[in-house]
């Protein structure tokens, strides 16, 4: 029976895994602030050489796809946890949105929309996330706690909350929590009056992934 891998090989693999985590974490911060930032800014933020970054992600497009996939995977996990929760639908929904805001992955995935060509796998992840989000929203709506005149696409407002970033140790976390609470109060029944206009459509959000004008 072969011996478990130890020594330099496993050490190099462990270092590569650590570098990959650092690269994705750094890319998340850099591109959330500026989707057009160069890859070199990610390497600098991660504290790795540009060659180490390119070995893992041969192009900026590859790196952006990896980030989008990571953000969608995190979002799906948050939605699945909410749907499996034994708490009342509104409480599970609130807890889910807090996790989404704290993670920031979904905000980045949407901010990157149109900056790269999605793969079929990314499209499948996005479709799965949409189905789960619609299921959760329907469950909350049926409970009577969610106002009737909002759509799942209207929750794009959550992106605005997630993009709050300030200097300081918590990088605006307290303010993001404040604005999320304000948003949740606006979504919760009873409400003071109907909203003007029509709800956002899912098709409008999907259209953002087709590329930006001039991109």
mmCIF file with all atom_site columns, N, CA, C and O in Angstrom, residues 139-176:
data_model
loop_
_atom_site.group_PDB
_atom_site.id
_atom_site.type_symbol
_atom_site.label_atom_id
_atom_site.label_alt_id
_atom_site.label_comp_id
_atom_site.label_asym_id
_atom_site.label_entity_id
_atom_site.label_seq_id
_atom_site.pdbx_PDB_ins_code
_atom_site.Cartn_x
_atom_site.Cartn_y
_atom_site.Cartn_z
_atom_site.occupancy
_atom_site.B_iso_or_equiv
_atom_site.pdbx_formal_charge
_atom_site.auth_seq_id
_atom_site.auth_comp_id
_atom_site.auth_asym_id
_atom_site.auth_atom_id
_atom_site.pdbx_PDB_model_num
ATOM 1   N N  . UNK A 1 139 ? -41.941 31.274 -0.132 1.00 0.00 ? 139 UNK A N  1
ATOM 2   C CA . UNK A 1 139 ? -42.252 30.771 1.204  1.00 0.00 ? 139 UNK A CA 1
ATOM 3   C C  . UNK A 1 139 ? -42.511 31.932 2.168  1.00 0.00 ? 139 UNK A C  1
ATOM 4   O O  . UNK A 1 139 ? -43.445 31.896 2.975  1.00 0.00 ? 139 UNK A O  1
ATOM 5   N N  . UNK A 1 140 ? -41.692 32.966 2.072  1.00 0.00 ? 140 UNK A N  1
ATOM 6   C CA . UNK A 1 140 ? -41.862 34.126 2.954  1.00 0.00 ? 140 UNK A CA 1
ATOM 7   C C  . UNK A 1 140 ? -43.140 34.877 2.593  1.00 0.00 ? 140 UNK A C  1
ATOM 8   O O  . UNK A 1 140 ? -43.881 35.331 3.466  1.00 0.00 ? 140 UNK A O  1
ATOM 9   N N  . UNK A 1 141 ? -43.406 34.978 1.288  1.00 0.00 ? 141 UNK A N  1
ATOM 10  C CA . UNK A 1 141 ? -44.619 35.674 0.855  1.00 0.00 ? 141 UNK A CA 1
ATOM 11  C C  . UNK A 1 141 ? -45.870 34.946 1.354  1.00 0.00 ? 141 UNK A C  1
ATOM 12  O O  . UNK A 1 141 ? -46.838 35.567 1.802  1.00 0.00 ? 141 UNK A O  1
ATOM 13  N N  . UNK A 1 142 ? -45.856 33.622 1.266  1.00 0.00 ? 142 UNK A N  1
ATOM 14  C CA . UNK A 1 142 ? -47.006 32.827 1.718  1.00 0.00 ? 142 UNK A CA 1
ATOM 15  C C  . UNK A 1 142 ? -47.240 32.966 3.217  1.00 0.00 ? 142 UNK A C  1
ATOM 16  O O  . UNK A 1 142 ? -48.372 32.803 3.687  1.00 0.00 ? 142 UNK A O  1
ATOM 17  N N  . UNK A 1 143 ? -46.189 33.289 3.950  1.00 0.00 ? 143 UNK A N  1
ATOM 18  C CA . UNK A 1 143 ? -46.338 33.464 5.397  1.00 0.00 ? 143 UNK A CA 1
ATOM 19  C C  . UNK A 1 143 ? -47.067 34.763 5.729  1.00 0.00 ? 143 UNK A C  1
ATOM 20  O O  . UNK A 1 143 ? -47.526 34.956 6.863  1.00 0.00 ? 143 UNK A O  1
ATOM 21  N N  . UNK A 1 144 ? -47.153 35.670 4.743  1.00 0.00 ? 144 UNK A N  1
ATOM 22  C CA . UNK A 1 144 ? -47.814 36.950 4.966  1.00 0.00 ? 144 UNK A CA 1
ATOM 23  C C  . UNK A 1 144 ? -46.894 38.030 5.492  1.00 0.00 ? 144 UNK A C  1
ATOM 24  O O  . UNK A 1 144 ? -47.318 39.175 5.676  1.00 0.00 ? 144 UNK A O  1
ATOM 25  N N  . UNK A 1 145 ? -45.607 37.703 5.714  1.00 0.00 ? 145 UNK A N  1
ATOM 26  C CA . UNK A 1 145 ? -44.681 38.684 6.284  1.00 0.00 ? 145 UNK A CA 1
ATOM 27  C C  . UNK A 1 145 ? -44.049 39.595 5.243  1.00 0.00 ? 145 UNK A C  1
ATOM 28  O O  . UNK A 1 145 ? -43.565 40.668 5.572  1.00 0.00 ? 145 UNK A O  1
ATOM 29  N N  . UNK A 1 146 ? -44.025 39.162 3.988  1.00 0.00 ? 146 UNK A N  1
ATOM 30  C CA . UNK A 1 146 ? -43.392 39.953 2.931  1.00 0.00 ? 146 UNK A CA 1
ATOM 31  C C  . UNK A 1 146 ? -44.442 40.766 2.200  1.00 0.00 ? 146 UNK A C  1
ATOM 32  O O  . UNK A 1 146 ? -45.498 40.253 1.839  1.00 0.00 ? 146 UNK A O  1
ATOM 33  N N  . UNK A 1 147 ? -44.135 42.037 1.957  1.00 0.00 ? 147 UNK A N  1
ATOM 34  C CA . UNK A 1 147 ? -45.075 42.881 1.234  1.00 0.00 ? 147 UNK A CA 1
ATOM 35  C C  . UNK A 1 147 ? -45.352 42.281 -0.136 1.00 0.00 ? 147 UNK A C  1
ATOM 36  O O  . UNK A 1 147 ? -44.496 41.627 -0.747 1.00 0.00 ? 147 UNK A O  1
ATOM 37  N N  . UNK A 1 148 ? -46.549 42.518 -0.667 1.00 0.00 ? 148 UNK A N  1
ATOM 38  C CA . UNK A 1 148 ? -47.006 41.849 -1.884 1.00 0.00 ? 148 UNK A CA 1
ATOM 39  C C  . UNK A 1 148 ? -46.471 42.461 -3.175 1.00 0.00 ? 148 UNK A C  1
ATOM 40  O O  . UNK A 1 148 ? -46.518 41.816 -4.224 1.00 0.00 ? 148 UNK A O  1
ATOM 41  N N  . UNK A 1 149 ? -46.000 43.699 -3.126 1.00 0.00 ? 149 UNK A N  1
ATOM 42  C CA . UNK A 1 149 ? -45.673 44.395 -4.366 1.00 0.00 ? 149 UNK A CA 1
ATOM 43  C C  . UNK A 1 149 ? -44.180 44.414 -4.690 1.00 0.00 ? 149 UNK A C  1
ATOM 44  O O  . UNK A 1 149 ? -43.692 45.323 -5.368 1.00 0.00 ? 149 UNK A O  1
ATOM 45  N N  . UNK A 1 150 ? -43.426 43.423 -4.216 1.00 0.00 ? 150 UNK A N  1
ATOM 46  C CA . UNK A 1 150 ? -42.013 43.312 -4.582 1.00 0.00 ? 150 UNK A CA 1
ATOM 47  C C  . UNK A 1 150 ? -41.772 41.971 -5.258 1.00 0.00 ? 150 UNK A C  1
ATOM 48  O O  . UNK A 1 150 ? -42.468 40.988 -4.983 1.00 0.00 ? 150 UNK A O  1
ATOM 49  N N  . UNK A 1 151 ? -40.783 41.952 -6.131 1.00 0.00 ? 151 UNK A N  1
ATOM 50  C CA . UNK A 1 151 ? -40.397 40.722 -6.821 1.00 0.00 ? 151 UNK A CA 1
ATOM 51  C C  . UNK A 1 151 ? -39.036 40.267 -6.308 1.00 0.00 ? 151 UNK A C  1
ATOM 52  O O  . UNK A 1 151 ? -38.332 41.013 -5.613 1.00 0.00 ? 151 UNK A O  1
ATOM 53  N N  . UNK A 1 152 ? -38.662 39.058 -6.688 1.00 0.00 ? 152 UNK A N  1
ATOM 54  C CA . UNK A 1 152 ? -37.337 38.577 -6.319 1.00 0.00 ? 152 UNK A CA 1
ATOM 55  C C  . UNK A 1 152 ? -36.253 39.476 -6.886 1.00 0.00 ? 152 UNK A C  1
ATOM 56  O O  . UNK A 1 152 ? -35.229 39.724 -6.237 1.00 0.00 ? 152 UNK A O  1
ATOM 57  N N  . UNK A 1 153 ? -36.465 39.977 -8.105 1.00 0.00 ? 153 UNK A N  1
ATOM 58  C CA . UNK A 1 153 ? -35.475 40.856 -8.725 1.00 0.00 ? 153 UNK A CA 1
ATOM 59  C C  . UNK A 1 153 ? -35.359 42.192 -7.997 1.00 0.00 ? 153 UNK A C  1
ATOM 60  O O  . UNK A 1 153 ? -34.309 42.843 -8.050 1.00 0.00 ? 153 UNK A O  1
ATOM 61  N N  . UNK A 1 154 ? -36.419 42.610 -7.311 1.00 0.00 ? 154 UNK A N  1
ATOM 62  C CA . UNK A 1 154 ? -36.355 43.864 -6.544 1.00 0.00 ? 154 UNK A CA 1
ATOM 63  C C  . UNK A 1 154 ? -35.296 43.796 -5.441 1.00 0.00 ? 154 UNK A C  1
ATOM 64  O O  . UNK A 1 154 ? -34.787 44.834 -4.996 1.00 0.00 ? 154 UNK A O  1
ATOM 65  N N  . UNK A 1 155 ? -34.964 42.592 -5.014 1.00 0.00 ? 155 UNK A N  1
ATOM 66  C CA . UNK A 1 155 ? -34.004 42.458 -3.926 1.00 0.00 ? 155 UNK A CA 1
ATOM 67  C C  . UNK A 1 155 ? -32.596 42.774 -4.400 1.00 0.00 ? 155 UNK A C  1
ATOM 68  O O  . UNK A 1 155 ? -31.621 42.669 -3.672 1.00 0.00 ? 155 UNK A O  1
ATOM 69  N N  . UNK A 1 156 ? -32.479 43.212 -5.679 1.00 0.00 ? 156 UNK A N  1
ATOM 70  C CA . UNK A 1 156 ? -31.211 43.740 -6.177 1.00 0.00 ? 156 UNK A CA 1
ATOM 71  C C  . UNK A 1 156 ? -30.756 44.909 -5.308 1.00 0.00 ? 156 UNK A C  1
ATOM 72  O O  . UNK A 1 156 ? -29.574 45.268 -5.272 1.00 0.00 ? 156 UNK A O  1
ATOM 73  N N  . UNK A 1 157 ? -31.703 45.504 -4.576 1.00 0.00 ? 157 UNK A N  1
ATOM 74  C CA . UNK A 1 157 ? -31.350 46.566 -3.622 1.00 0.00 ? 157 UNK A CA 1
ATOM 75  C C  . UNK A 1 157 ? -30.299 46.093 -2.625 1.00 0.00 ? 157 UNK A C  1
ATOM 76  O O  . UNK A 1 157 ? -29.530 46.894 -2.087 1.00 0.00 ? 157 UNK A O  1
ATOM 77  N N  . UNK A 1 158 ? -30.271 44.792 -2.385 1.00 0.00 ? 158 UNK A N  1
ATOM 78  C CA . UNK A 1 158 ? -29.297 44.238 -1.446 1.00 0.00 ? 158 UNK A CA 1
ATOM 79  C C  . UNK A 1 158 ? -27.870 44.536 -1.897 1.00 0.00 ? 158 UNK A C  1
ATOM 80  O O  . UNK A 1 158 ? -26.966 44.691 -1.070 1.00 0.00 ? 158 UNK A O  1
ATOM 81  N N  . UNK A 1 159 ? -27.660 44.644 -3.198 1.00 0.00 ? 159 UNK A N  1
ATOM 82  C CA . UNK A 1 159 ? -26.327 44.951 -3.708 1.00 0.00 ? 159 UNK A CA 1
ATOM 83  C C  . UNK A 1 159 ? -25.849 46.306 -3.209 1.00 0.00 ? 159 UNK A C  1
ATOM 84  O O  . UNK A 1 159 ? -24.664 46.489 -2.908 1.00 0.00 ? 159 UNK A O  1
ATOM 85  N N  . UNK A 1 160 ? -26.765 47.260 -3.142 1.00 0.00 ? 160 UNK A N  1
ATOM 86  C CA . UNK A 1 160 ? -26.398 48.590 -2.659 1.00 0.00 ? 160 UNK A CA 1
ATOM 87  C C  . UNK A 1 160 ? -25.885 48.513 -1.225 1.00 0.00 ? 160 UNK A C  1
ATOM 88  O O  . UNK A 1 160 ? -24.889 49.155 -0.861 1.00 0.00 ? 160 UNK A O  1
ATOM 89  N N  . UNK A 1 161 ? -26.551 47.722 -0.412 1.00 0.00 ? 161 UNK A N  1
ATOM 90  C CA . UNK A 1 161 ? -26.128 47.551 0.981  1.00 0.00 ? 161 UNK A CA 1
ATOM 91  C C  . UNK A 1 161 ? -24.736 46.917 1.036  1.00 0.00 ? 161 UNK A C  1
ATOM 92  O O  . UNK A 1 161 ? -23.863 47.359 1.787  1.00 0.00 ? 161 UNK A O  1
ATOM 93  N N  . UNK A 1 162 ? -24.505 45.894 0.219  1.00 0.00 ? 162 UNK A N  1
ATOM 94  C CA . UNK A 1 162 ? -23.240 45.163 0.273  1.00 0.00 ? 162 UNK A CA 1
ATOM 95  C C  . UNK A 1 162 ? -22.060 45.985 -0.223 1.00 0.00 ? 162 UNK A C  1
ATOM 96  O O  . UNK A 1 162 ? -20.910 45.693 0.114  1.00 0.00 ? 162 UNK A O  1
ATOM 97  N N  . UNK A 1 163 ? -22.321 47.011 -1.026 1.00 0.00 ? 163 UNK A N  1
ATOM 98  C CA . UNK A 1 163 ? -21.235 47.808 -1.577 1.00 0.00 ? 163 UNK A CA 1
ATOM 99  C C  . UNK A 1 163 ? -20.772 48.911 -0.635 1.00 0.00 ? 163 UNK A C  1
ATOM 100 O O  . UNK A 1 163 ? -19.802 49.606 -0.938 1.00 0.00 ? 163 UNK A O  1
ATOM 101 N N  . UNK A 1 164 ? -21.419 49.081 0.512  1.00 0.00 ? 164 UNK A N  1
ATOM 102 C CA . UNK A 1 164 ? -20.971 50.072 1.497  1.00 0.00 ? 164 UNK A CA 1
ATOM 103 C C  . UNK A 1 164 ? -19.620 49.633 2.049  1.00 0.00 ? 164 UNK A C  1
ATOM 104 O O  . UNK A 1 164 ? -19.480 48.528 2.577  1.00 0.00 ? 164 UNK A O  1
ATOM 105 N N  . UNK A 1 165 ? -18.602 50.459 1.875  1.00 0.00 ? 165 UNK A N  1
ATOM 106 C CA . UNK A 1 165 ? -17.250 50.122 2.315  1.00 0.00 ? 165 UNK A CA 1
ATOM 107 C C  . UNK A 1 165 ? -16.586 51.398 2.808  1.00 0.00 ? 165 UNK A C  1
ATOM 108 O O  . UNK A 1 165 ? -16.479 52.371 2.060  1.00 0.00 ? 165 UNK A O  1
ATOM 109 N N  . UNK A 1 166 ? -16.164 51.405 4.067  1.00 0.00 ? 166 UNK A N  1
ATOM 110 C CA . UNK A 1 166 ? -15.576 52.594 4.671  1.00 0.00 ? 166 UNK A CA 1
ATOM 111 C C  . UNK A 1 166 ? -14.216 52.275 5.278  1.00 0.00 ? 166 UNK A C  1
ATOM 112 O O  . UNK A 1 166 ? -13.944 51.120 5.614  1.00 0.00 ? 166 UNK A O  1
ATOM 113 N N  . UNK A 1 167 ? -13.360 53.283 5.435  1.00 0.00 ? 167 UNK A N  1
ATOM 114 C CA . UNK A 1 167 ? -12.096 53.059 6.135  1.00 0.00 ? 167 UNK A CA 1
ATOM 115 C C  . UNK A 1 167 ? -12.365 52.649 7.584  1.00 0.00 ? 167 UNK A C  1
ATOM 116 O O  . UNK A 1 167 ? -13.382 53.032 8.164  1.00 0.00 ? 167 UNK A O  1
ATOM 117 N N  . UNK A 1 168 ? -11.477 51.861 8.133  1.00 0.00 ? 168 UNK A N  1
ATOM 118 C CA . UNK A 1 168 ? -11.649 51.450 9.525  1.00 0.00 ? 168 UNK A CA 1
ATOM 119 C C  . UNK A 1 168 ? -11.605 49.943 9.672  1.00 0.00 ? 168 UNK A C  1
ATOM 120 O O  . UNK A 1 168 ? -11.626 49.196 8.690  1.00 0.00 ? 168 UNK A O  1
ATOM 121 N N  . UNK A 1 169 ? -11.559 49.505 10.917 1.00 0.00 ? 169 UNK A N  1
ATOM 122 C CA . UNK A 1 169 ? -11.394 48.083 11.200 1.00 0.00 ? 169 UNK A CA 1
ATOM 123 C C  . UNK A 1 169 ? -12.532 47.230 10.653 1.00 0.00 ? 169 UNK A C  1
ATOM 124 O O  . UNK A 1 169 ? -12.305 46.123 10.160 1.00 0.00 ? 169 UNK A O  1
ATOM 125 N N  . UNK A 1 170 ? -13.758 47.740 10.746 1.00 0.00 ? 170 UNK A N  1
ATOM 126 C CA . UNK A 1 170 ? -14.891 46.902 10.303 1.00 0.00 ? 170 UNK A CA 1
ATOM 127 C C  . UNK A 1 170 ? -15.301 47.178 8.862  1.00 0.00 ? 170 UNK A C  1
ATOM 128 O O  . UNK A 1 170 ? -16.220 46.552 8.349  1.00 0.00 ? 170 UNK A O  1
ATOM 129 N N  . UNK A 1 171 ? -14.604 48.128 8.188  1.00 0.00 ? 171 UNK A N  1
ATOM 130 C CA . UNK A 1 171 ? -14.852 48.447 6.772  1.00 0.00 ? 171 UNK A CA 1
ATOM 131 C C  . UNK A 1 171 ? -16.329 48.713 6.500  1.00 0.00 ? 171 UNK A C  1
ATOM 132 O O  . UNK A 1 171 ? -16.870 48.332 5.472  1.00 0.00 ? 171 UNK A O  1
ATOM 133 N N  . UNK A 1 172 ? -16.997 49.366 7.438  1.00 0.00 ? 172 UNK A N  1
ATOM 134 C CA . UNK A 1 172 ? -18.388 49.748 7.234  1.00 0.00 ? 172 UNK A CA 1
ATOM 135 C C  . UNK A 1 172 ? -19.393 48.675 7.578  1.00 0.00 ? 172 UNK A C  1
ATOM 136 O O  . UNK A 1 172 ? -20.572 48.803 7.237  1.00 0.00 ? 172 UNK A O  1
ATOM 137 N N  . UNK A 1 173 ? -18.983 47.602 8.275  1.00 0.00 ? 173 UNK A N  1
ATOM 138 C CA . UNK A 1 173 ? -19.894 46.502 8.597  1.00 0.00 ? 173 UNK A CA 1
ATOM 139 C C  . UNK A 1 173 ? -21.086 46.983 9.416  1.00 0.00 ? 173 UNK A C  1
ATOM 140 O O  . UNK A 1 173 ? -22.223 46.548 9.185  1.00 0.00 ? 173 UNK A O  1
ATOM 141 N N  . UNK A 1 174 ? -20.843 47.883 10.373 1.00 0.00 ? 174 UNK A N  1
ATOM 142 C CA . UNK A 1 174 ? -21.939 48.373 11.211 1.00 0.00 ? 174 UNK A CA 1
ATOM 143 C C  . UNK A 1 174 ? -22.952 49.150 10.372 1.00 0.00 ? 174 UNK A C  1
ATOM 144 O O  . UNK A 1 174 ? -24.167 49.042 10.584 1.00 0.00 ? 174 UNK A O  1
ATOM 145 N N  . UNK A 1 175 ? -22.458 49.901 9.404  1.00 0.00 ? 175 UNK A N  1
ATOM 146 C CA . UNK A 1 175 ? -23.364 50.672 8.546  1.00 0.00 ? 175 UNK A CA 1
ATOM 147 C C  . UNK A 1 175 ? -24.124 49.745 7.597  1.00 0.00 ? 175 UNK A C  1
ATOM 148 O O  . UNK A 1 175 ? -25.313 49.973 7.316  1.00 0.00 ? 175 UNK A O  1
ATOM 149 N N  . UNK A 1 176 ? -23.450 48.703 7.103  1.00 0.00 ? 176 UNK A N  1
ATOM 150 C CA . UNK A 1 176 ? -24.150 47.728 6.257  1.00 0.00 ? 176 UNK A CA 1
ATOM 151 C C  . UNK A 1 176 ? -25.280 47.059 7.034  1.00 0.00 ? 176 UNK A C  1
ATOM 152 O O  . UNK A 1 176 ? -26.371 46.842 6.497  1.00 0.00 ? 176 UNK A O  1
#
